[in-house]
Amino acid sequence: MALYAPITLDDIRRLLPWVPTGPILDIGCGAAAVTLAFAEYGFPVTALDVEPDTIARCRAAYGSLADWHCADLRAFELAPEYYAAIVCLNVFPFIPSDEHGPLLQRLTRALIPGGILIFSTFSPEDPGAAYTMATRLGQDIPESTGTLTPDQLRAALPGWESWHFFQGLVADDHPPHGPHTHGLVQTIVRKPKASPGIVDWAAMPHLGAGIGWRSVLSELLNDPDSTDFLEIMTDDFTHPQYDARLLQLAQRYTVIPHGVELSVGTPGALDAAYLSDVRRVADRCNAPWWSDHICYTRSGDFKTYSLNPLPATEEALQVAIANAKGAVQQVKRPLVLETVAYYARSPLSEMSDAAFTSRLAEGANCGILLDVANLVGNQLNMGLDPHAFIDALPRERVVQVHLAGGRLHQGLLFDTHDSPVWQETWDLLAYALKRCDIKAISLERDDHYDDLRALVDEVAKARHLIGQRL
Amino acid sequence: MSLAAYQDAYLRLMLYPRDREDWYAGNLPLLGLTPAEEAALRALPRERLEAISSSVNLGRISVFIATVPATLKLLLDPEKLAQWAEIYAHQYPLAGVYPRETAMAPWLAFLAAQIEQPHILDVIVYEQARLGLSYYRKPQPLHEGLRLSSRATIFVAGPHLPQILQALWHEQLPSLEGPIEPRQGYLLWQGPQIPELMPIHWALYWILNRLGGLGNWAQWLEQLITEHPEVEDQRATLQAWEPWLRTRYLLE
């Protein structure tokens, strides 16, 4: 029966990048078209249908692509906050109307915060409302077809973000009725998700030693021991076309999204569209935190794609605190901000860089990503003392460290991520590990991939160092 | 302090370090900076600014090269591509590649302006058409009138393009000796993974080119036949395209 219109199977397929990572429940799976759309994309799916023959056919045809259950929704246990999406298309007409409210509550409770409900049922204007299509659980006595009004459906989903709402008559044509109409009420909604409150940084998970994932490094992942976690460039995955690949990675590893375009130091409005993309990527990774840089990459007139350090002034600090707070509100996950490389330090600075970083972390409730390679560069380029910088940071806020090799260019050490980690950087990592509660170390490499074994060895060395401390 | 103006000025200086003296004289007093901010900007050593600018540009050049679509990379001489990337980076200091769907178009247009081989130009047209396509999307509100789906587009290129792309998709160098005329309309649509390319009759192209959320298929078909009576005998075929496209969700 083509009862999905105007939510089509195509609509559901095109929505998949916005479905958070987690198990999917397809209620009344029928011929399993929706189940397969999710499963082939990479989601684990539980599919329910009350018809034994239907489930037997699906199991025979599609085997382990989904977890098949012959069950009535009303008798199926739904764990709270478990499913990333629940699909329930035209199941409710077969359930008496007075059971709809409690059942909708069970469905909404079973979704994780940020989870998606794809729902369709008959409205009272459906011709079938005059028939007796519904039954009580375990009984065979036909009752009036279950219907929901649009207002009843909306009332059951207070505060949910509506992506699609339809009510009206649609044409259908199937035996034994031939051409006929249905009155449908349909919705696609996202369950509200609170922004993180006060983050307990000490309770963040220990991730070990990882690597910045780049597509050329894919073969490293054949060896599951090569990395403990992955750090992705958020900006490489903001286009939904790359989401299925990210889902694969996120199902094998803890993945931390690391971006370059937040521009936390730019006065004025945050880029809401960009942050919406970041939220989708962070949801896909189900990441304990996401990260960006203490810098600005754009101003009113210019966008440089470089990480430009902020003057350590009170004004810049307040701008960065407000932006970081706003970003966390939109992405709805804890934010970790990275110390950047300096090639010119503003004489306007009113406080030390460590004081600026610490006050930003405390004021915006953020973590700190300490790039020890940048500290080595800042020492060489600017004469800044990396040990004093580390000593002045709040130790529980330094949750992650970056390692990389840089390049000398016109007398300056640039943060180019294209060479082995310098010994000075390893030494500084060891120093930081003694003083900070570091949960994760990641190695960044953006060019010169000729010796992948050496990269893996560097990750192993970082793992050894953090392992001694964990 | 006027942080926004200060940042604007700093980025301007970093991107154009060589004309800093002229710019200081003409613009710095107009920006509303404090005397301390002005002094801080003037104190930036030119050599240091040039070193930063040069390093930033080296990074940009490598990104421009890396993001050229694989099809074009096979067709272009790597040394020439590197030269073009360097020229582009210097000529357009604000150009980037993210977000790809908008930022890549000027870079591809720049490459097209350097190239004379018509078959390579056709491949660029194809890659430019792909930039705007997106299969995945959140559900959109229903709208009146007919338009091509956001996953589909049309463009015009030479008749040899499908064979060239077939070779490139198999990482083989295609023959660039085929015909370049007559020009051909193509329908391109993005599936979940791969794009689909289909040559289409000019009359179908005419209709698709006019869909923009206004009117319906029948209206545009009548308009076409009024303007081009020679396709009157194609009416049934042209009518049949609408359900074909709808079945594949290429109209919305």
XYZ file of C-alpha atoms in Angstrom:
722
model
C 0.000 0.000 0.000
C 1.375 3.375 -0.950
C 0.443 4.948 2.329
C 3.656 6.857 2.801
C 2.683 9.816 0.637
C 3.503 12.584 1.039
C 6.305 11.226 3.229
C 7.970 9.069 0.639
C 10.627 6.442 1.046
C 12.826 8.869 -0.859
C 12.179 11.538 1.800
C 13.277 9.111 4.483
C 16.428 8.084 2.605
C 17.400 11.709 2.086
C 16.925 12.409 5.783
C 19.371 9.756 7.007
C 22.394 12.021 7.675
C 20.319 13.887 10.266
C 19.396 10.716 12.157
C 21.798 10.456 15.097
C 23.977 7.403 15.532
C 22.142 4.606 17.314
C 19.655 1.770 16.828
C 16.527 2.262 14.716
C 13.079 0.805 15.385
C 10.796 0.219 12.377
C 7.302 -0.586 13.655
C 5.010 -2.324 11.190
C 7.864 -2.971 8.799
C 5.728 -4.720 6.155
C 7.816 -5.360 3.062
C 10.783 -3.789 4.899
C 11.424 -0.919 2.477
C 12.128 1.525 5.311
C 14.049 -1.070 7.320
C 16.331 -1.673 4.345
C 16.864 2.038 3.737
C 18.259 2.435 7.262
C 20.110 -0.892 7.326
C 21.832 -0.409 3.985
C 22.977 3.014 5.122
C 24.655 1.398 8.100
C 22.234 1.692 11.019
C 21.393 -1.311 13.217
C 17.635 -1.821 12.796
C 15.024 -3.664 14.815
C 11.989 -4.386 12.650
C 8.575 -5.311 14.067
C 5.466 -6.626 12.404
C 2.440 -8.409 13.817
C 2.164 -10.713 10.795
C 4.233 -13.905 11.216
C 4.346 -14.465 7.443
C 5.672 -10.958 6.882
C 8.509 -11.399 9.353
C 9.295 -14.867 8.003
C 9.558 -13.460 4.455
C 11.771 -10.587 5.589
C 14.003 -12.877 7.583
C 14.360 -15.219 4.611
C 15.016 -12.414 2.154
C 17.216 -10.075 4.186
C 18.609 -12.240 6.985
C 20.931 -10.405 9.326
C 20.417 -6.975 7.768
C 17.975 -6.327 10.617
C 16.791 -7.842 13.876
C 13.319 -9.171 12.938
C 10.564 -9.540 15.517
C 7.029 -10.773 15.101
C 5.415 -8.672 17.800
C 2.689 -6.203 18.567
C 4.134 -2.840 19.508
C 2.026 -2.847 22.654
C 3.708 -6.036 23.887
C 7.210 -5.052 22.806
C 9.532 -3.749 25.482
C 10.862 -0.276 24.713
C 13.910 0.717 26.717
C 13.967 4.419 27.633
C 16.192 6.720 25.561
C 17.478 3.853 23.444
C 16.533 4.434 19.798
C 18.026 7.078 17.494
C 14.917 6.952 15.302
C 11.526 5.312 15.454
C 9.509 4.798 12.297
C 5.826 4.189 12.881
C 3.908 4.498 9.623
C 0.205 3.651 9.676
C 0.291 1.252 12.605
C -1.972 3.333 14.843
C -5.163 2.807 12.737
C -5.081 -0.784 13.979
C -4.956 0.328 17.612
C -8.025 1.824 19.345
C -7.888 5.590 19.691
C -7.991 5.528 23.492
C -4.651 3.671 23.519
C -2.891 6.230 21.334
C -1.886 8.700 24.039
C -0.043 6.241 26.315
C 1.498 4.506 23.314
C 2.824 7.765 21.868
C 4.336 8.478 25.293
C 6.122 5.127 25.222
C 7.502 5.875 21.764
C 8.712 9.338 22.676
C 10.355 8.079 25.865
C 12.165 5.370 23.900
C 13.955 7.954 21.725
C 17.299 9.399 22.732
C 17.442 13.201 23.105
C 17.834 14.495 19.552
C 16.268 11.292 18.177
C 13.844 11.324 15.233
C 10.224 10.175 15.118
C 8.773 9.437 11.690
C 5.080 8.951 12.233
C 1.951 8.592 10.150
C -1.589 7.555 10.916
C -5.201 8.089 9.830
C -6.937 11.333 10.627
C -10.679 11.278 11.444
C -11.374 12.324 7.829
C -9.998 9.006 6.535
C -12.800 6.900 4.988
C -11.453 3.987 7.011
C -12.496 5.787 10.201
C -15.996 4.482 9.544
C -14.749 0.884 9.685
C -13.521 -1.391 12.462
C -9.851 -1.975 11.781
C -8.546 -1.836 15.366
C -8.282 -4.548 18.014
C -7.191 -4.720 21.639
C -3.968 -6.559 22.386
C -4.622 -10.304 22.425
C -8.242 -9.943 21.315
C -9.877 -10.516 17.964
C -12.934 -8.313 18.426
C -12.872 -5.537 15.811
C -13.188 -1.979 17.127
C -13.412 1.407 15.503
C -10.357 2.319 13.447
C -7.886 4.329 15.476
C -7.510 7.948 14.374
C -5.560 10.965 15.566
C -6.246 14.603 14.882
C -3.314 16.855 13.981
C -3.847 18.725 17.254
C -3.689 15.509 19.257
C -0.452 14.556 17.551
C 1.102 17.990 18.104
C 0.024 17.958 21.747
C 1.825 14.654 22.255
C 5.093 16.197 21.054
C 5.491 19.441 23.001
C 8.691 21.344 22.232
C 9.766 18.922 19.516
C 11.445 20.384 16.434
C 9.097 19.816 13.505
C 10.751 19.044 10.179
C 7.640 17.909 8.377
C 3.955 18.011 9.118
C 1.212 16.936 6.769
C -2.499 16.582 7.111
C -4.900 15.956 4.279
C -6.327 13.508 1.795
C -4.053 11.472 -0.470
C -4.900 9.149 -3.319
C -4.266 5.426 -3.042
C -4.967 2.470 -5.302
C -4.647 -1.146 -4.253
C -6.791 -4.283 -4.072
C -9.424 -4.968 -2.982
C -10.580 -1.322 -2.829
C -9.171 0.015 -6.104
C -8.730 3.803 -6.298
C -9.600 5.489 -3.005
C -8.399 8.210 -0.656
C -6.864 8.303 2.782
C -6.936 11.061 5.359
C -3.469 11.190 6.804
C -1.700 13.015 9.569
C 2.057 12.683 9.325
C 5.065 14.163 10.953
C 8.847 13.999 11.156
C 10.053 15.528 14.421
C 13.230 15.717 16.464
C 13.111 15.151 20.220
C 14.407 18.114 22.218
C 17.949 17.878 23.456
C 19.273 20.034 26.257
C 22.560 21.866 25.942
C 25.220 20.535 28.283
C 25.050 22.206 31.680
C 28.111 22.429 33.887
C 30.501 19.916 32.344
C 32.405 17.623 34.692
C 35.672 17.589 32.757
C 37.273 15.186 35.194
C 34.601 12.633 34.269
C 35.303 12.772 30.537
C 36.321 9.395 29.095
C 39.976 8.495 28.596
C 40.439 7.911 24.881
C 44.150 7.063 24.707
C 46.215 7.900 21.612
C 44.629 8.565 18.250
C 45.238 9.959 14.824
C 43.707 12.693 12.728
C 41.786 10.762 10.079
C 42.422 11.692 6.463
C 41.158 9.588 3.538
C 44.720 8.654 2.531
C 45.147 7.018 5.934
C 42.292 4.543 5.373
C 44.620 1.556 5.108
C 45.847 2.217 8.645
C 42.414 1.239 9.857
C 42.929 -2.325 8.603
C 44.986 -2.746 11.758
C 42.568 -2.171 14.645
C 45.476 -1.531 17.010
C 46.905 1.341 14.990
C 44.796 3.951 16.779
C 42.637 4.142 19.906
C 40.345 6.808 18.504
C 40.002 9.028 15.463
C 39.889 12.762 15.154
C 38.194 13.996 11.991
C 38.267 17.397 10.349
C 34.688 18.506 10.964
C 34.806 20.641 7.846
C 35.537 17.576 5.675
C 32.197 16.076 6.727
C 29.820 19.018 6.831
C 28.410 17.975 3.425
C 25.860 15.227 4.115
C 27.161 13.238 1.137
C 30.037 12.076 3.368
C 27.850 11.080 6.288
C 27.545 7.362 5.518
C 31.341 7.076 5.565
C 31.442 8.879 8.889
C 28.802 6.528 10.287
C 31.074 3.594 9.410
C 33.987 5.232 11.222
C 31.853 6.141 14.226
C 30.670 2.558 14.584
C 34.284 1.324 14.852
C 35.947 4.122 16.798
C 35.318 6.969 19.156
C 35.464 9.921 16.776
C 36.185 13.498 17.851
C 35.168 16.258 15.402
C 37.819 18.973 15.159
C 36.863 22.078 13.196
C 38.573 25.167 11.839
C 35.703 27.509 10.985
C 34.060 28.381 14.297
C 36.077 31.615 14.482
C 35.349 32.008 18.171
C 37.099 35.373 18.284
C 35.091 37.126 15.574
C 32.756 39.765 17.048
C 29.156 39.413 15.908
C 26.799 36.607 15.133
C 27.959 33.011 14.938
C 27.424 31.195 11.636
C 24.220 29.327 12.513
C 24.202 27.258 9.304
C 27.759 26.113 9.922
C 26.985 25.207 13.523
C 23.934 23.259 12.394
C 26.276 21.203 10.187
C 28.708 20.803 13.091
C 25.877 19.549 15.266
C 24.967 16.938 12.669
C 28.581 15.776 12.445
C 28.988 15.713 16.244
C 25.721 13.804 16.613
C 26.917 11.311 14.025
C 30.152 10.821 15.979
C 28.250 10.742 19.269
C 31.383 12.483 20.460
C 32.114 13.202 24.136
C 33.302 16.636 22.960
C 33.987 18.620 19.812
C 36.806 21.045 19.276
C 37.906 24.147 17.398
C 40.542 26.835 17.887
C 41.124 29.935 20.015
C 41.468 32.214 17.039
C 39.606 34.071 14.326
C 39.503 32.939 10.716
C 37.303 35.704 9.383
C 36.446 39.319 9.966
C 33.770 41.523 8.466
C 35.485 41.692 5.085
C 37.954 38.804 5.000
C 38.031 35.053 5.348
C 41.551 33.675 5.378
C 41.214 29.971 6.259
C 44.180 30.536 8.589
C 44.052 30.363 12.383
C 44.847 33.898 13.475
C 45.615 34.412 17.176
C 43.505 36.807 19.209
C 45.002 39.709 21.106
C 44.860 38.707 24.773
C 42.582 41.573 25.741
C 39.503 41.729 27.924
C 37.385 42.670 24.898
C 38.572 39.704 22.850
C 38.086 37.430 25.841
C 34.466 38.493 26.313
C 33.769 38.022 22.586
C 35.285 34.541 22.669
C 33.396 33.564 25.844
C 30.067 34.701 24.383
C 30.712 32.925 21.073
C 31.888 29.715 22.727
C 28.779 29.649 24.924
C 26.568 30.283 21.906
C 28.280 27.517 19.941
C 27.744 25.006 22.743
C 24.063 26.015 22.877
C 23.714 25.231 19.178
C 25.865 22.110 18.900
C 24.641 20.789 22.269
C 27.899 19.083 23.191
C 30.882 20.136 25.309
C 33.404 22.263 23.439
C 37.176 22.030 23.699
C 39.238 24.933 22.368
C 42.750 24.607 21.019
C 45.751 26.829 21.602
C 47.110 28.050 18.259
C 50.492 28.879 16.776
C 51.717 32.477 17.022
C 53.738 34.141 14.334
C 53.091 37.656 15.585
C 51.810 38.495 19.061
C 49.694 41.592 19.402
C 51.273 44.289 21.607
C 47.714 45.116 22.644
C 47.596 42.028 24.858
C 46.644 42.889 28.425
C 47.190 39.482 29.976
C 49.291 36.388 29.438
C 48.146 33.854 26.860
C 47.745 31.270 29.608
C 45.532 33.643 31.600
C 43.468 34.329 28.474
C 43.102 30.595 27.746
C 42.246 29.744 31.350
C 39.663 32.507 31.721
C 38.103 31.554 28.388
C 37.834 27.907 29.448
C 36.315 28.824 32.796
C 34.064 31.591 31.475
C 32.633 29.512 28.643
C 32.706 26.183 30.476
C 35.037 24.746 27.825
C 37.901 22.306 27.834
C 41.379 23.049 26.519
C 43.095 21.276 23.649
C 46.784 21.833 24.201
C 48.797 21.763 20.979
C 52.288 21.079 22.294
C 53.772 21.412 18.795
C 52.380 24.958 18.670
C 53.941 25.700 22.058
C 57.314 24.595 20.695
C 56.719 26.845 17.677
C 55.672 29.773 19.855
C 58.868 29.348 21.838
C 60.988 29.360 18.681
C 59.061 32.119 16.923
C 58.106 34.384 19.805
C 60.290 33.375 22.725
C 57.238 32.316 24.770
C 57.895 29.876 27.627
C 55.894 26.677 27.006
C 56.433 25.299 30.507
C 55.128 28.452 32.159
C 52.125 28.311 29.829
C 51.300 24.733 30.823
C 51.877 25.427 34.510
C 49.337 28.260 34.471
C 46.473 26.242 32.931
C 43.720 24.684 35.069
C 44.872 21.048 34.976
C 41.413 19.444 34.888
C 40.444 21.474 31.804
C 43.284 20.216 29.583
C 41.488 17.209 28.152
C 43.304 16.683 24.868
C 46.744 17.210 23.350
C 47.740 17.634 19.707
C 51.039 16.412 18.334
C 52.407 17.285 14.910
C 55.549 18.149 13.036
C 56.002 21.609 11.564
C 58.121 23.247 8.897
C 60.664 26.058 9.083
C 59.830 28.740 6.525
C 61.609 32.088 6.290
C 62.965 31.689 9.817
C 59.636 30.774 11.418
C 58.341 27.374 12.492
C 54.931 26.886 10.889
C 52.256 24.463 12.084
C 52.142 22.553 8.795
C 51.477 19.006 10.048
C 53.722 17.522 7.390
C 56.716 16.022 9.183
C 57.554 13.756 12.123
C 56.988 15.068 15.636
C 60.015 16.969 16.942
C 61.835 15.673 20.017
C 61.140 19.000 21.754
C 57.436 18.319 21.227
C 57.668 14.829 22.738
C 59.465 16.302 25.741
C 56.759 18.906 26.179
C 54.070 16.202 25.941
C 55.765 14.311 28.771
C 55.825 17.532 30.797
C 52.133 18.230 30.124
C 51.148 14.672 31.041
C 52.656 15.161 34.477
C 50.701 18.350 35.112
C 47.327 17.953 33.382
C 44.480 15.416 33.399
C 44.820 14.653 29.706
C 42.261 12.189 28.332
C 43.357 11.976 24.725
C 46.397 12.590 22.532
C 46.016 12.860 18.784
C 48.586 13.039 16.044
C 47.921 15.396 13.127
C 49.383 14.796 9.667
C 48.165 16.682 6.600
C 50.858 15.939 4.029
C 53.857 13.667 3.302
C 52.244 10.317 3.977
C 55.097 8.293 2.498
C 55.845 6.367 5.707
C 52.596 5.271 7.314
C 54.423 2.825 9.593
C 56.284 5.740 11.142
C 52.952 7.460 11.799
C 51.623 4.383 13.576
C 54.832 4.242 15.604
C 54.291 7.841 16.690
C 50.755 7.000 17.831
C 52.158 3.996 19.714
C 54.750 6.222 21.376
C 52.010 8.648 22.457
C 49.948 5.710 23.732
C 52.921 4.504 25.725
C 53.358 7.926 27.301
C 49.694 8.398 28.185
C 49.462 4.750 29.237
C 52.132 5.262 31.852
C 50.033 8.053 33.282
C 46.491 6.615 32.998
C 39.240 48.781 21.624
C 37.480 48.120 18.339
C 38.199 44.441 17.936
C 36.272 43.974 14.695
C 38.108 46.807 12.906
C 41.448 45.674 14.297
C 40.918 42.095 13.071
C 39.769 43.346 9.686
C 42.887 45.466 9.351
C 45.197 42.656 10.500
C 43.762 40.194 7.998
C 43.988 42.810 5.268
C 47.654 43.361 6.066
C 48.374 39.663 6.194
C 46.757 39.058 2.834
C 48.316 42.044 1.093
C 51.621 42.620 2.936
C 53.339 44.250 -0.022
C 51.107 47.286 -0.358
C 50.920 47.895 3.373
C 52.524 51.382 3.345
C 50.032 52.745 0.791
C 47.193 51.125 2.648
C 48.306 52.530 6.008
C 48.351 56.033 4.552
C 44.991 55.794 2.806
C 42.872 53.685 5.136
C 44.201 53.265 8.634
C 42.918 56.628 9.888
C 39.419 55.829 8.607
C 38.889 52.590 10.496
C 38.058 54.032 13.907
C 40.946 52.278 15.612
C 42.379 53.496 18.882
C 45.875 55.027 18.748
C 47.199 51.887 20.455
C 45.606 49.654 17.816
C 46.987 51.780 15.012
C 50.413 51.654 16.595
C 50.165 47.881 17.035
C 49.360 47.379 13.364
C 52.126 49.728 12.246
C 54.560 47.857 14.461
C 54.032 44.584 12.588
C 57.320 43.901 10.772
C 56.841 43.639 7.035
C 59.119 40.602 6.783
C 57.080 38.801 9.426
C 53.797 39.617 7.671
C 55.208 38.415 4.368
C 56.410 35.177 5.961
C 52.982 34.535 7.461
C 51.255 35.432 4.212
C 53.571 33.212 2.232
C 53.003 30.227 4.521
C 49.238 30.718 4.490
C 49.326 30.799 0.712
C 51.477 27.670 0.466
C 48.808 25.869 2.441
C 46.052 27.290 0.255
C 47.847 26.244 -2.933
C 48.101 22.652 -1.742
C 44.391 22.698 -0.823
C 43.442 24.060 -4.256
C 45.380 21.260 -5.929
C 44.029 18.596 -3.581
C 40.398 19.552 -4.147
C 40.430 19.448 -7.950
C 37.997 16.645 -8.898
C 39.676 13.337 -9.712
C 38.346 13.405 -13.282
C 40.147 16.665 -14.003
C 43.301 15.648 -12.209
C 43.635 12.771 -14.668
C 43.332 15.145 -17.609
C 45.525 18.013 -16.419
C 49.306 18.214 -16.422
C 50.298 18.227 -12.691
C 52.929 20.924 -13.188
C 50.495 23.198 -14.983
C 47.861 22.553 -12.342
C 50.342 23.539 -9.609
C 51.191 26.729 -11.521
C 47.519 27.599 -11.959
C 46.852 26.956 -8.270
C 49.692 29.310 -7.354
C 48.439 32.018 -9.704
C 44.889 31.607 -8.421
C 46.006 31.759 -4.771
C 47.895 34.971 -5.384
C 45.340 36.576 -7.669
C 42.399 35.826 -5.364
C 43.683 35.996 -1.789
C 40.224 35.501 -0.326
C 39.351 32.450 -2.404
C 38.876 29.132 -0.628
C 37.295 25.743 -1.185
C 34.817 25.431 1.723
C 31.924 25.063 1.558
C 32.606 23.132 -1.593
C 29.175 23.621 -3.182
C 29.804 27.364 -3.524
C 33.516 28.006 -3.020
C 34.754 25.519 -5.631
C 32.840 27.122 -8.504
C 35.212 30.119 -8.961
C 38.275 27.843 -8.817
C 36.825 25.580 -11.527
C 35.860 28.650 -13.564
C 39.445 29.890 -13.275
C 40.740 26.539 -14.514
C 38.261 26.626 -17.395
C 39.614 30.023 -18.411
C 43.128 28.535 -18.723
C 42.087 25.563 -20.857
C 41.414 25.445 -24.584
C 40.764 21.707 -25.087
C 36.961 21.557 -25.546
C 36.571 18.056 -24.117
C 38.324 19.076 -20.892
C 36.076 22.124 -20.754
C 33.085 19.782 -21.004
C 34.375 17.821 -18.017
C 34.680 21.086 -16.070
C 31.075 21.960 -16.980
C 30.049 18.527 -15.695
C 31.966 18.997 -12.422
C 30.499 22.479 -12.004
C 27.005 21.028 -12.453
C 27.721 18.399 -9.782
C 28.732 21.020 -7.218
C 25.182 22.254 -6.816
C 23.590 18.844 -6.345
C 22.683 17.368 -3.022
C 20.944 14.057 -2.588
C 20.568 14.301 1.163
C 18.432 16.938 2.811
C 16.033 17.500 5.628
C 12.370 17.314 4.535
C 11.358 20.510 2.786
C 8.005 22.268 3.086
C 5.651 21.416 0.245
C 5.491 24.143 -2.388
C 3.258 25.044 -5.275
C 4.440 24.496 -8.809
C 6.935 22.138 -10.330
C 10.712 22.287 -10.170
C 13.690 20.036 -10.605
C 14.680 18.281 -7.397
C 17.685 19.673 -5.513
C 19.480 16.488 -6.498
C 19.091 17.115 -10.255
C 20.286 19.653 -12.782
C 20.703 20.135 -16.510
C 23.602 21.420 -18.575
C 24.923 21.525 -22.125
C 28.182 19.901 -23.296
C 29.643 18.027 -26.242
C 28.243 14.693 -27.441
C 31.429 12.819 -26.471
C 31.158 13.627 -22.749
C 29.643 10.296 -21.558
C 32.479 8.284 -23.134
C 35.091 10.627 -21.652
C 33.567 10.341 -18.201
C 33.248 6.567 -18.467
C 36.992 6.335 -19.093
C 37.815 8.771 -16.289
C 35.597 6.948 -13.796
C 37.692 3.853 -14.556
C 40.841 5.957 -14.036
C 41.766 5.647 -17.712
C 42.819 8.456 -19.996
C 40.033 9.035 -22.544
C 40.426 9.928 -26.186
C 39.998 13.666 -26.577
C 39.578 13.407 -30.353
C 35.812 12.800 -30.516
C 33.256 15.254 -31.923
C 32.464 18.425 -29.990
C 29.370 19.322 -32.040
C 26.403 19.304 -32.004
C 26.089 20.468 -28.414
C 23.957 18.174 -26.320
C 21.678 18.713 -23.305
C 22.233 16.454 -20.305
C 20.219 15.620 -17.218
C 22.446 14.948 -14.215
C 21.173 13.663 -10.894
C 22.834 12.630 -7.690
C 21.972 9.292 -6.115
C 23.002 8.300 -2.588
C 26.493 7.510 -3.855
C 27.077 8.059 -7.568
C 25.785 10.643 -10.010
C 23.767 9.587 -13.073
C 24.169 11.326 -16.423
C 21.670 11.107 -19.269
C 21.655 12.864 -22.659
C 18.232 14.393 -23.308
C 16.345 15.739 -26.321
C 16.436 19.504 -26.708
C 12.673 19.740 -26.259
C 12.855 18.030 -22.870
C 15.751 20.306 -21.969
C 13.542 23.270 -22.964
C 10.841 22.219 -20.516
C 13.193 21.342 -17.661
C 14.983 24.640 -18.120
C 11.730 26.493 -17.442
C 10.622 24.618 -14.328
C 11.256 26.838 -11.387
C 8.345 26.347 -9.074
C 6.031 28.135 -11.471
C 3.485 26.423 -13.655
C 3.109 22.738 -14.372
C 4.366 20.301 -16.979
C 1.301 20.590 -19.226
C 1.518 24.384 -19.344
C 5.176 24.363 -20.342
C 4.560 21.616 -22.899
C 1.832 23.700 -24.556
C 4.138 26.710 -24.554
C 6.891 24.633 -26.179
C 4.601 23.377 -28.916
C 3.307 26.893 -29.562
C 6.833 28.177 -30.005
C 8.165 25.060 -31.781
C 5.308 23.405 -33.691
C 7.784 20.920 -35.178
C 7.672 18.922 -31.903
C 3.880 18.518 -32.011
C 4.311 14.856 -33.010
C 6.484 14.354 -29.881
C 3.688 15.448 -27.556
C 2.974 11.981 -26.119
C 6.649 11.292 -25.509
C 7.157 14.636 -23.839
C 4.088 14.056 -21.670
C 5.462 10.665 -20.629
C 8.630 12.222 -19.257
C 6.811 13.795 -16.344
C 5.790 10.515 -14.625
C 9.189 9.032 -15.472
C 10.915 11.877 -13.668
C 8.452 11.808 -10.790
C 8.979 8.089 -10.240
C 12.669 8.827 -9.730
C 11.909 11.797 -7.469
C 13.641 14.159 -9.868
C 10.720 16.589 -9.781
C 9.256 18.205 -6.712
